[in-house]
PDB file of C-alpha atoms in Angstrom:
ATOM      1  CA  MET A   6      19.760 -17.625  24.303  1.00 53.00           C
ATOM      2  CA  ALA A   7      21.427 -15.177  26.476  1.00 46.00           C
ATOM      3  CA  SER A   8      23.457 -15.689  29.852  1.00 48.00           C
ATOM      4  CA  GLY A   9      22.023 -15.296  33.319  1.00 51.00           C
ATOM      5  CA  GLY A  10      23.116 -14.718  36.814  1.00 49.00           C
ATOM      6  CA  GLN A  11      19.904 -15.165  38.228  1.00 52.00           C
ATOM      7  CA  THR A  12      19.804 -17.737  41.043  1.00 48.00           C
ATOM      8  CA  ILE A  13      18.697 -21.533  41.305  1.00 48.00           C
ATOM      9  CA  LEU A  14      16.455 -22.752  44.468  1.00 47.00           C
ATOM     10  CA  GLN A  15      15.435 -25.876  44.320  1.00 48.00           C
ATOM     11  CA  PHE A  16      12.514 -28.090  46.846  1.00 48.00           C
ATOM     12  CA  PRO A  17      12.150 -31.201  47.295  1.00 51.00           C
ATOM     13  CA  GLN A  18       8.587 -31.344  47.433  1.00 51.00           C
ATOM     14  CA  ALA A  19       6.087 -28.296  45.823  1.00 47.00           C
ATOM     15  CA  SER A  20       3.112 -26.676  47.624  1.00 48.00           C
ATOM     16  CA  THR A  21       1.466 -27.042  44.181  1.00 59.00           C
ATOM     17  CA  ASN A  22      -1.400 -29.549  43.192  1.00 74.00           C
ATOM     18  CA  LEU A  23       0.247 -30.121  39.765  1.00 82.00           C
ATOM     19  CA  THR A  24       1.272 -33.892  38.985  1.00 87.00           C
ATOM     20  CA  ALA A  25       2.767 -35.464  36.349  1.00 89.00           C
ATOM     21  CA  ARG A  26       2.564 -38.907  34.364  1.00 89.00           C
ATOM     22  CA  ILE A  27       4.859 -40.425  31.950  1.00 89.00           C
ATOM     23  CA  HIS A  28       5.058 -43.168  30.013  1.00 87.00           C
ATOM     24  CA  PRO A  29       8.105 -45.314  29.575  1.00 84.00           C
ATOM     25  CA  LEU A  30       8.739 -44.501  25.597  1.00 86.00           C
ATOM     26  CA  VAL A  31       9.681 -41.194  27.153  1.00 88.00           C
ATOM     27  CA  ILE A  32      12.076 -42.260  29.201  1.00 86.00           C
ATOM     28  CA  PHE A  33      13.926 -44.750  26.619  1.00 85.00           C
ATOM     29  CA  ASN A  34      13.713 -42.120  24.210  1.00 88.00           C
ATOM     30  CA  ILE A  35      15.666 -39.447  26.370  1.00 88.00           C
ATOM     31  CA  CYS A  36      18.450 -42.763  27.251  1.00 84.00           C
ATOM     32  CA  ASP A  37      18.477 -43.303  23.499  1.00 85.00           C
ATOM     33  CA  CYS A  38      19.177 -39.492  22.966  1.00 87.00           C
ATOM     34  CA  PHE A  39      21.971 -39.299  25.482  1.00 87.00           C
ATOM     35  CA  VAL A  40      23.734 -42.198  24.400  1.00 83.00           C
ATOM     36  CA  ARG A  41      24.205 -40.774  20.605  1.00 84.00           C
ATOM     37  CA  ARG A  42      24.647 -37.325  22.242  1.00 85.00           C
ATOM     38  CA  PRO A  43      27.874 -35.670  20.576  1.00 82.00           C
ATOM     39  CA  ASP A  44      30.897 -36.036  21.987  1.00 78.00           C
ATOM     40  CA  GLN A  45      31.576 -32.215  23.319  1.00 79.00           C
ATOM     41  CA  ALA A  46      28.094 -32.469  24.437  1.00 79.00           C
ATOM     42  CA  GLU A  47      27.549 -33.393  28.763  1.00 81.00           C
ATOM     43  CA  ARG A  48      24.096 -33.729  28.855  1.00 85.00           C
ATOM     44  CA  VAL A  49      21.160 -34.038  26.267  1.00 89.00           C
ATOM     45  CA  ILE A  50      18.007 -31.228  26.635  1.00 90.00           C
ATOM     46  CA  GLY A  51      14.902 -31.220  24.841  1.00 91.00           C
ATOM     47  CA  THR A  52      10.833 -30.820  24.331  1.00 93.00           C
ATOM     48  CA  LEU A  53       8.202 -33.098  26.338  1.00 93.00           C
ATOM     49  CA  LEU A  54       5.040 -33.528  24.252  1.00 93.00           C
ATOM     50  CA  GLY A  55       1.563 -34.625  26.068  1.00 92.00           C
ATOM     51  CA  SER A  56      -1.391 -33.188  26.830  1.00 90.00           C
ATOM     52  CA  VAL A  57      -3.002 -31.880  30.695  1.00 89.00           C
ATOM     53  CA  LEU A  58      -5.625 -34.348  31.411  1.00 88.00           C
ATOM     54  CA  PRO A  59      -8.619 -32.940  32.930  1.00 87.00           C
ATOM     55  CA  ASP A  60      -8.038 -33.681  36.617  1.00 85.00           C
ATOM     56  CA  GLY A  61      -4.741 -31.164  35.630  1.00 84.00           C
ATOM     57  CA  THR A  62      -3.085 -33.770  35.752  1.00 88.00           C
ATOM     58  CA  VAL A  63      -0.491 -33.546  33.089  1.00 90.00           C
ATOM     59  CA  ASP A  64       0.522 -36.777  30.850  1.00 90.00           C
ATOM     60  CA  ILE A  65       3.811 -36.481  28.917  1.00 91.00           C
ATOM     61  CA  ARG A  66       3.869 -39.686  26.414  1.00 90.00           C
ATOM     62  CA  ASN A  67       6.514 -38.437  23.714  1.00 91.00           C
ATOM     63  CA  SER A  68      10.007 -36.533  23.461  1.00 91.00           C
ATOM     64  CA  TYR A  69      12.527 -35.403  21.450  1.00 91.00           C
ATOM     65  CA  ALA A  70      16.133 -33.922  21.837  1.00 90.00           C
ATOM     66  CA  VAL A  71      17.170 -30.055  20.452  1.00 90.00           C
ATOM     67  CA  PRO A  72      20.324 -29.663  19.564  1.00 88.00           C
ATOM     68  CA  HIS A  73      22.237 -26.941  21.898  1.00 84.00           C
ATOM     69  CA  ASN A  74      25.453 -25.236  23.455  1.00 83.00           C
ATOM     70  CA  GLU A  75      25.902 -24.769  27.057  1.00 76.00           C
ATOM     71  CA  SER A  76      29.038 -23.395  29.275  1.00 72.00           C
ATOM     72  CA  SER A  77      29.319 -21.990  32.472  1.00 65.00           C
ATOM     73  CA  ASP A  78      26.342 -19.082  32.000  1.00 68.00           C
ATOM     74  CA  GLN A  79      24.911 -19.678  28.363  1.00 75.00           C
ATOM     75  CA  VAL A  80      22.680 -21.816  27.131  1.00 78.00           C
ATOM     76  CA  ALA A  81      21.811 -21.467  23.238  1.00 81.00           C
ATOM     77  CA  LEU A  82      19.182 -23.273  21.539  1.00 84.00           C
ATOM     78  CA  ASP A  83      18.440 -24.677  18.092  1.00 86.00           C
ATOM     79  CA  ILE A  84      15.175 -23.037  18.038  1.00 89.00           C
ATOM     80  CA  ASP A  85      14.463 -23.160  14.543  1.00 90.00           C
ATOM     81  CA  TYR A  86      15.231 -27.434  14.984  1.00 90.00           C
ATOM     82  CA  HIS A  87      12.869 -27.180  17.951  1.00 90.00           C
ATOM     83  CA  HIS A  88       9.918 -25.611  16.521  1.00 91.00           C
ATOM     84  CA  ASN A  89      10.510 -28.241  12.633  1.00 91.00           C
ATOM     85  CA  MET A  90      10.523 -31.281  14.892  1.00 91.00           C
ATOM     86  CA  LEU A  91       7.311 -29.729  16.956  1.00 90.00           C
ATOM     87  CA  ALA A  92       5.793 -28.974  13.240  1.00 91.00           C
ATOM     88  CA  SER A  93       6.223 -32.507  12.174  1.00 91.00           C
ATOM     89  CA  GLN A  94       5.585 -33.783  15.416  1.00 89.00           C
ATOM     90  CA  GLN A  95       2.365 -32.349  14.991  1.00 87.00           C
ATOM     91  CA  LYS A  96       1.480 -34.162  12.072  1.00 89.00           C
ATOM     92  CA  VAL A  97       1.240 -37.445  13.123  1.00 88.00           C
ATOM     93  CA  ASN A  98      -0.071 -36.853  16.646  1.00 88.00           C
ATOM     94  CA  PRO A  99      -2.068 -33.273  16.744  1.00 87.00           C
ATOM     95  CA  LYS A 100      -3.314 -33.758  19.867  1.00 88.00           C
ATOM     96  CA  GLU A 101      -0.085 -33.844  21.544  1.00 89.00           C
ATOM     97  CA  VAL A 102       0.874 -30.413  22.403  1.00 91.00           C
ATOM     98  CA  ILE A 103       4.203 -28.672  24.514  1.00 92.00           C
ATOM     99  CA  VAL A 104       3.694 -29.767  28.760  1.00 92.00           C
ATOM    100  CA  GLY A 105       7.631 -29.079  29.016  1.00 91.00           C
ATOM    101  CA  TRP A 106      11.381 -29.975  28.507  1.00 90.00           C
ATOM    102  CA  PHE A 107      13.845 -32.310  30.001  1.00 91.00           C
ATOM    103  CA  SER A 108      17.152 -32.408  31.049  1.00 89.00           C
ATOM    104  CA  THR A 109      20.093 -35.222  31.213  1.00 87.00           C
ATOM    105  CA  GLY A 110      21.412 -35.233  34.821  1.00 80.00           C
ATOM    106  CA  SER A 111      21.024 -35.856  38.579  1.00 74.00           C
ATOM    107  CA  GLY A 112      19.547 -32.539  39.278  1.00 73.00           C
ATOM    108  CA  VAL A 113      18.442 -28.798  38.669  1.00 76.00           C
ATOM    109  CA  THR A 114      21.957 -27.123  37.046  1.00 73.00           C
ATOM    110  CA  GLY A 115      22.829 -23.040  36.750  1.00 70.00           C
ATOM    111  CA  GLY A 116      21.671 -22.924  33.532  1.00 75.00           C
ATOM    112  CA  SER A 117      18.126 -24.703  34.316  1.00 79.00           C
ATOM    113  CA  ALA A 118      16.286 -21.126  34.426  1.00 79.00           C
ATOM    114  CA  LEU A 119      17.272 -20.112  31.331  1.00 81.00           C
ATOM    115  CA  ILE A 120      16.225 -22.757  29.580  1.00 85.00           C
ATOM    116  CA  HIS A 121      12.721 -22.714  31.303  1.00 85.00           C
ATOM    117  CA  GLU A 122      12.593 -19.251  30.313  1.00 84.00           C
ATOM    118  CA  PHE A 123      12.661 -19.583  26.910  1.00 86.00           C
ATOM    119  CA  TYR A 124       9.977 -23.286  27.363  1.00 88.00           C
ATOM    120  CA  SER A 125       7.409 -20.767  29.538  1.00 87.00           C
ATOM    121  CA  ARG A 126       6.800 -18.627  26.150  1.00 88.00           C
ATOM    122  CA  GLU A 127       6.193 -21.594  24.262  1.00 88.00           C
ATOM    123  CA  VAL A 128       3.226 -22.645  26.990  1.00 89.00           C
ATOM    124  CA  PRO A 129       2.189 -21.723  30.402  1.00 86.00           C
ATOM    125  CA  ASN A 130       4.043 -23.323  33.538  1.00 86.00           C
ATOM    126  CA  PRO A 131       5.706 -26.068  31.666  1.00 90.00           C
ATOM    127  CA  VAL A 132       7.116 -29.280  33.112  1.00 90.00           C
ATOM    128  CA  HIS A 133      11.019 -29.538  33.758  1.00 89.00           C
ATOM    129  CA  LEU A 134      12.106 -33.497  33.564  1.00 90.00           C
ATOM    130  CA  THR A 135      14.785 -34.232  34.860  1.00 88.00           C
ATOM    131  CA  VAL A 136      16.646 -37.852  34.399  1.00 87.00           C
ATOM    132  CA  ASP A 137      19.807 -39.287  36.018  1.00 84.00           C
ATOM    133  CA  THR A 138      20.694 -41.644  32.936  1.00 78.00           C
ATOM    134  CA  GLY A 139      23.704 -42.676  34.943  1.00 72.00           C
ATOM    135  CA  PHE A 140      21.396 -44.774  36.995  1.00 65.00           C
ATOM    136  CA  THR A 141      23.695 -44.437  39.880  1.00 62.00           C
ATOM    137  CA  ASN A 142      22.816 -46.613  42.975  1.00 54.00           C
ATOM    138  CA  ALA A 143      21.271 -49.331  40.587  1.00 51.00           C
ATOM    139  CA  GLY A 144      18.100 -46.509  40.360  1.00 51.00           C
ATOM    140  CA  ALA A 145      16.726 -44.247  37.960  1.00 57.00           C
ATOM    141  CA  SER A 146      16.492 -41.138  39.983  1.00 79.00           C
ATOM    142  CA  ILE A 147      13.474 -39.253  37.311  1.00 84.00           C
ATOM    143  CA  LYS A 148      11.586 -35.893  38.531  1.00 86.00           C
ATOM    144  CA  ALA A 149       9.496 -33.656  37.734  1.00 88.00           C
ATOM    145  CA  PHE A 150       9.586 -29.531  38.585  1.00 87.00           C
ATOM    146  CA  VAL A 151       7.733 -26.175  38.433  1.00 86.00           C
ATOM    147  CA  SER A 152       9.301 -23.327  38.490  1.00 81.00           C
ATOM    148  CA  VAL A 153       8.218 -19.831  40.876  1.00 76.00           C
ATOM    149  CA  ASN A 154       9.684 -16.989  39.934  1.00 70.00           C
ATOM    150  CA  LEU A 155      10.763 -14.995  43.636  1.00 67.00           C
ATOM    151  CA  SER A 156      10.139 -10.773  43.266  1.00 62.00           C
ATOM    152  CA  LEU A 157      11.113  -7.992  46.016  1.00 63.00           C
ATOM    153  CA  GLY A 158       8.898  -5.891  44.340  1.00 62.00           C
ATOM    154  CA  ASP A 159       9.591  -5.209  40.475  1.00 65.00           C
ATOM    155  CA  GLN A 160      13.447  -6.743  40.599  1.00 64.00           C
ATOM    156  CA  GLN A 161      12.986 -10.561  40.642  1.00 61.00           C
ATOM    157  CA  LEU A 162      15.285 -12.699  42.500  1.00 61.00           C
ATOM    158  CA  ALA A 163      15.683 -16.136  41.647  1.00 64.00           C
ATOM    159  CA  ALA A 164      14.169 -19.347  40.052  1.00 68.00           C
ATOM    160  CA  GLN A 165      12.539 -21.449  42.988  1.00 77.00           C
ATOM    161  CA  PHE A 166      12.464 -25.120  41.406  1.00 80.00           C
ATOM    162  CA  GLN A 167      10.003 -27.163  43.137  1.00 84.00           C
ATOM    163  CA  GLU A 168       9.613 -31.115  42.751  1.00 84.00           C
ATOM    164  CA  ILE A 169       5.942 -32.103  42.359  1.00 87.00           C
ATOM    165  CA  PRO A 170       4.805 -35.974  42.297  1.00 87.00           C
ATOM    166  CA  LEU A 171       5.463 -38.261  39.346  1.00 86.00           C
ATOM    167  CA  ASP A 172       4.288 -40.978  38.437  1.00 86.00           C
ATOM    168  CA  LEU A 173       5.612 -43.481  36.158  1.00 81.00           C
ATOM    169  CA  ARG A 174       2.906 -46.201  35.027  1.00 77.00           C
ATOM    170  CA  MET A 175       4.549 -49.325  32.476  1.00 75.00           C
ATOM    171  CA  VAL A 176       3.032 -52.617  31.866  1.00 71.00           C
ATOM    172  CA  GLU A 177       5.153 -55.794  32.538  1.00 67.00           C
ATOM    173  CA  ALA A 178       6.669 -56.046  29.451  1.00 67.00           C
ATOM    174  CA  GLU A 179       7.886 -52.686  29.851  1.00 71.00           C
ATOM    175  CA  ARG A 180       9.177 -52.866  33.255  1.00 71.00           C
ATOM    176  CA  VAL A 181      11.125 -55.895  32.060  1.00 67.00           C
ATOM    177  CA  GLY A 182      12.959 -54.084  29.889  1.00 68.00           C
ATOM    178  CA  PHE A 183      12.924 -50.629  32.304  1.00 70.00           C
ATOM    179  CA  ASP A 184      15.071 -53.004  34.603  1.00 69.00           C
ATOM    180  CA  ILE A 185      17.661 -54.083  32.262  1.00 66.00           C
ATOM    181  CA  LEU A 186      17.940 -50.108  31.600  1.00 65.00           C
ATOM    182  CA  LYS A 187      18.554 -49.823  35.286  1.00 64.00           C
ATOM    183  CA  THR A 188      21.347 -52.278  35.329  1.00 62.00           C
ATOM    184  CA  THR A 189      24.774 -50.858  34.466  1.00 54.00           C
ATOM    185  CA  MET A 190      25.947 -53.698  33.183  1.00 53.00           C
ATOM    186  CA  VAL A 191      24.213 -56.568  31.028  1.00 52.00           C
ATOM    187  CA  ASP A 192      26.227 -59.698  29.748  1.00 56.00           C
ATOM    188  CA  LYS A 193      23.477 -60.315  27.401  1.00 58.00           C
ATOM    189  CA  LEU A 194      19.191 -59.618  26.708  1.00 57.00           C
ATOM    190  CA  PRO A 195      17.214 -61.985  27.856  1.00 61.00           C
ATOM    191  CA  GLY A 196      15.034 -63.452  25.976  1.00 66.00           C
ATOM    192  CA  ASP A 197      11.354 -64.787  26.221  1.00 67.00           C
ATOM    193  CA  VAL A 198      11.905 -67.507  28.533  1.00 71.00           C
ATOM    194  CA  GLU A 199      14.304 -65.562  31.482  1.00 72.00           C
ATOM    195  CA  GLY A 200      11.579 -62.198  30.468  1.00 70.00           C
ATOM    196  CA  MET A 201       8.605 -64.792  31.600  1.00 74.00           C
ATOM    197  CA  GLU A 202      10.221 -66.203  34.608  1.00 80.00           C
ATOM    198  CA  ALA A 203      10.968 -63.405  35.490  1.00 77.00           C
ATOM    199  CA  THR A 204       7.758 -62.052  35.435  1.00 77.00           C
ATOM    200  CA  MET A 205       6.264 -65.108  37.576  1.00 82.00           C
ATOM    201  CA  GLU A 206       8.668 -64.667  40.267  1.00 85.00           C
ATOM    202  CA  ARG A 207       7.167 -61.005  40.661  1.00 83.00           C
ATOM    203  CA  LEU A 208       4.233 -61.905  40.641  1.00 84.00           C
ATOM    204  CA  LEU A 209       3.988 -65.197  43.094  1.00 89.00           C
ATOM    205  CA  ALA A 210       5.839 -62.679  45.183  1.00 89.00           C
ATOM    206  CA  LEU A 211       2.886 -60.030  45.092  1.00 87.00           C
ATOM    207  CA  ILE A 212       0.675 -63.429  45.704  1.00 88.00           C
ATOM    208  CA  ASP A 213       3.166 -64.213  49.317  1.00 91.00           C
ATOM    209  CA  ASP A 214       2.102 -60.113  50.143  1.00 90.00           C
ATOM    210  CA  VAL A 215      -1.669 -60.978  49.872  1.00 89.00           C
ATOM    211  CA  TYR A 216      -1.596 -64.115  51.297  1.00 90.00           C
ATOM    212  CA  LYS A 217       0.211 -62.517  54.193  1.00 91.00           C
ATOM    213  CA  TYR A 218      -2.169 -59.980  54.636  1.00 90.00           C
ATOM    214  CA  VAL A 219      -4.731 -61.619  54.289  1.00 90.00           C
ATOM    215  CA  ASP A 220      -3.634 -64.064  56.916  1.00 91.00           C
ATOM    216  CA  ASP A 221      -3.050 -61.030  59.118  1.00 90.00           C
ATOM    217  CA  VAL A 222      -6.047 -59.332  59.077  1.00 89.00           C
ATOM    218  CA  VAL A 223      -7.636 -63.134  59.847  1.00 90.00           C
ATOM    219  CA  GLU A 224      -6.144 -63.607  63.432  1.00 90.00           C
ATOM    220  CA  GLY A 225      -6.597 -59.650  64.262  1.00 89.00           C
ATOM    221  CA  ARG A 226      -2.591 -58.532  63.699  1.00 89.00           C
ATOM    222  CA  VAL A 227      -3.913 -55.487  61.338  1.00 87.00           C
ATOM    223  CA  ALA A 228      -6.713 -53.867  61.205  1.00 89.00           C
ATOM    224  CA  PRO A 229      -9.124 -54.500  58.082  1.00 88.00           C
ATOM    225  CA  ASP A 230      -9.391 -52.112  54.945  1.00 88.00           C
ATOM    226  CA  ASN A 231     -12.332 -52.516  53.235  1.00 88.00           C
ATOM    227  CA  ASN A 232     -10.261 -51.096  50.039  1.00 88.00           C
ATOM    228  CA  ILE A 233      -7.932 -53.553  49.672  1.00 88.00           C
ATOM    229  CA  GLY A 234     -10.524 -56.628  50.850  1.00 87.00           C
ATOM    230  CA  ARG A 235     -12.740 -55.023  47.115  1.00 89.00           C
ATOM    231  CA  PHE A 236      -9.191 -55.077  44.970  1.00 87.00           C
ATOM    232  CA  ILE A 237      -8.521 -58.418  46.423  1.00 86.00           C
ATOM    233  CA  SER A 238     -12.049 -59.892  45.353  1.00 87.00           C
ATOM    234  CA  ASP A 239     -12.033 -58.013  41.853  1.00 86.00           C
ATOM    235  CA  SER A 240      -8.489 -59.441  41.110  1.00 84.00           C
ATOM    236  CA  VAL A 241      -9.604 -63.384  41.674  1.00 82.00           C
ATOM    237  CA  SER A 242     -12.856 -62.703  40.330  1.00 83.00           C
ATOM    238  CA  SER A 243     -11.436 -61.574  37.157  1.00 81.00           C
ATOM    239  CA  MET A 244      -9.873 -64.452  37.205  1.00 77.00           C
ATOM    240  CA  PRO A 245     -10.920 -66.695  34.465  1.00 78.00           C
ATOM    241  CA  LYS A 246     -11.684 -70.564  35.760  1.00 79.00           C
ATOM    242  CA  LEU A 247      -9.875 -72.864  33.976  1.00 78.00           C
ATOM    243  CA  SER A 248      -9.151 -76.723  34.834  1.00 82.00           C
ATOM    244  CA  SER A 249      -5.821 -78.116  34.567  1.00 81.00           C
ATOM    245  CA  GLN A 250      -6.722 -79.720  31.932  1.00 85.00           C
ATOM    246  CA  ALA A 251      -8.012 -77.020  29.651  1.00 85.00           C
ATOM    247  CA  PHE A 252      -4.887 -74.226  31.157  1.00 80.00           C
ATOM    248  CA  ASP A 253      -2.440 -77.246  30.235  1.00 83.00           C
ATOM    249  CA  LYS A 254      -4.143 -77.237  26.963  1.00 85.00           C
ATOM    250  CA  LEU A 255      -4.087 -72.967  26.381  1.00 83.00           C
ATOM    251  CA  VAL A 256      -0.478 -72.690  26.506  1.00 80.00           C
ATOM    252  CA  ASN A 257       0.306 -75.409  24.403  1.00 85.00           C
ATOM    253  CA  ASP A 258      -1.441 -74.375  21.944  1.00 86.00           C
ATOM    254  CA  SER A 259      -0.338 -70.552  22.147  1.00 84.00           C
ATOM    255  CA  LEU A 260       3.817 -72.126  22.310  1.00 83.00           C
ATOM    256  CA  GLN A 261       2.527 -73.208  19.438  1.00 87.00           C
ATOM    257  CA  ASP A 262       1.511 -70.073  17.637  1.00 87.00           C
ATOM    258  CA  GLN A 263       4.973 -68.944  18.673  1.00 85.00           C
ATOM    259  CA  LEU A 264       7.182 -71.472  17.367  1.00 86.00           C
ATOM    260  CA  LEU A 265       4.970 -71.675  14.276  1.00 89.00           C
ATOM    261  CA  LEU A 266       5.653 -67.758  13.648  1.00 89.00           C
ATOM    262  CA  LEU A 267       9.556 -68.446  13.814  1.00 87.00           C
ATOM    263  CA  TYR A 268      10.036 -71.099  12.021  1.00 90.00           C
ATOM    264  CA  LEU A 269       7.914 -68.683   9.284  1.00 91.00           C
ATOM    265  CA  SER A 270      10.267 -66.119   9.891  1.00 90.00           C
ATOM    266  CA  SER A 271      13.434 -67.887  10.248  1.00 89.00           C
ATOM    267  CA  ILE A 272      12.399 -69.520   6.295  1.00 92.00           C
ATOM    268  CA  THR A 273      11.629 -65.911   5.513  1.00 92.00           C
ATOM    269  CA  ARG A 274      14.729 -64.668   6.270  1.00 89.00           C
ATOM    270  CA  THR A 275      16.635 -68.133   4.647  1.00 91.00           C
ATOM    271  CA  GLN A 276      14.400 -67.210   1.078  1.00 91.00           C
ATOM    272  CA  LEU A 277      15.463 -62.968   1.216  1.00 90.00           C
ATOM    273  CA  SER A 278      19.345 -64.319   1.863  1.00 88.00           C
ATOM    274  CA  LEU A 279      18.910 -66.638  -0.701  1.00 90.00           C
ATOM    275  CA  ALA A 280      17.948 -64.387  -3.036  1.00 87.00           C
ATOM    276  CA  GLU A 281      20.175 -61.749  -2.626  1.00 87.00           C
ATOM    277  CA  LYS A 282      23.002 -64.066  -3.127  1.00 87.00           C
ATOM    278  CA  LEU A 283      21.657 -65.090  -6.661  1.00 87.00           C
ATOM    279  CA  ASN A 284      20.947 -61.487  -7.415  1.00 84.00           C
ATOM    280  CA  THR A 285      24.734 -60.613  -6.341  1.00 84.00           C
ATOM    281  CA  ALA A 286      25.700 -63.750  -8.225  1.00 81.00           C
ATOM    282  CA  ALA A 287      23.212 -62.737 -11.796  1.00 82.00           C
ATOM    283  CA  GLN A 288      25.026 -59.118 -11.683  1.00 81.00           C
ATOM    284  CA  ILE A 289      28.358 -60.152 -11.526  1.00 78.00           C
ATOM    285  CA  LEU A 290      27.570 -62.559 -14.358  1.00 71.00           C
TER     286      LEU A 290
END
């Protein structure tokens, strides 16, 4: 890519109706690419894969990094590597297409317009995703942008990057991992018990919020909302009616199954280690 002196404008919220939804796997993959980046690279740039839903939402489900060289006014992408990776990805998931590109950092930079121009030739109206891998202030700054060219007659004046709504959806197990990822200092990864404990604490906090809302509605301190009432009713009715004895038996049976799997995996590892040592000894003799 050639150098460019184009002005970059960044706005906090877009006037467009375009929205994006990102899966946690993409965030984990971007952070992993950032950790494995070359020593001289300050950031990581790559391609976003996914699809556009019928309602217009850009669903980002996969990503891969693209090698690049970057200076103050020039950006050079390895286009051959990008096309080879895209062909390999589509052999596995043919429904996933290019929906945009990502970069690590806290926002849009001077070279973003050049890279966005390249991806605009790959797909119309690509989404630019920025991920703050430094997790400043113990939080993850993940933003999505679209670009609009500002022109005066035939002369292009600037590239205007407008932020669009971004929805990060994850199940509880993914949220536990994401919370650990946001913590810059971790002594050790939590086990299953610690992860379940954190999940139960969050669940109890949500139940307390529901109790408080219901009490406030009953006492007349808060106006009732029919949508919230239906959601609470559906949630309560979806819970199975089990006695304490049946619930204890269900938990104990599941725990015994987990312990059996751990025991069998331990035996398998021991057998493999013993077979490897016997094979080594046989080769020596």
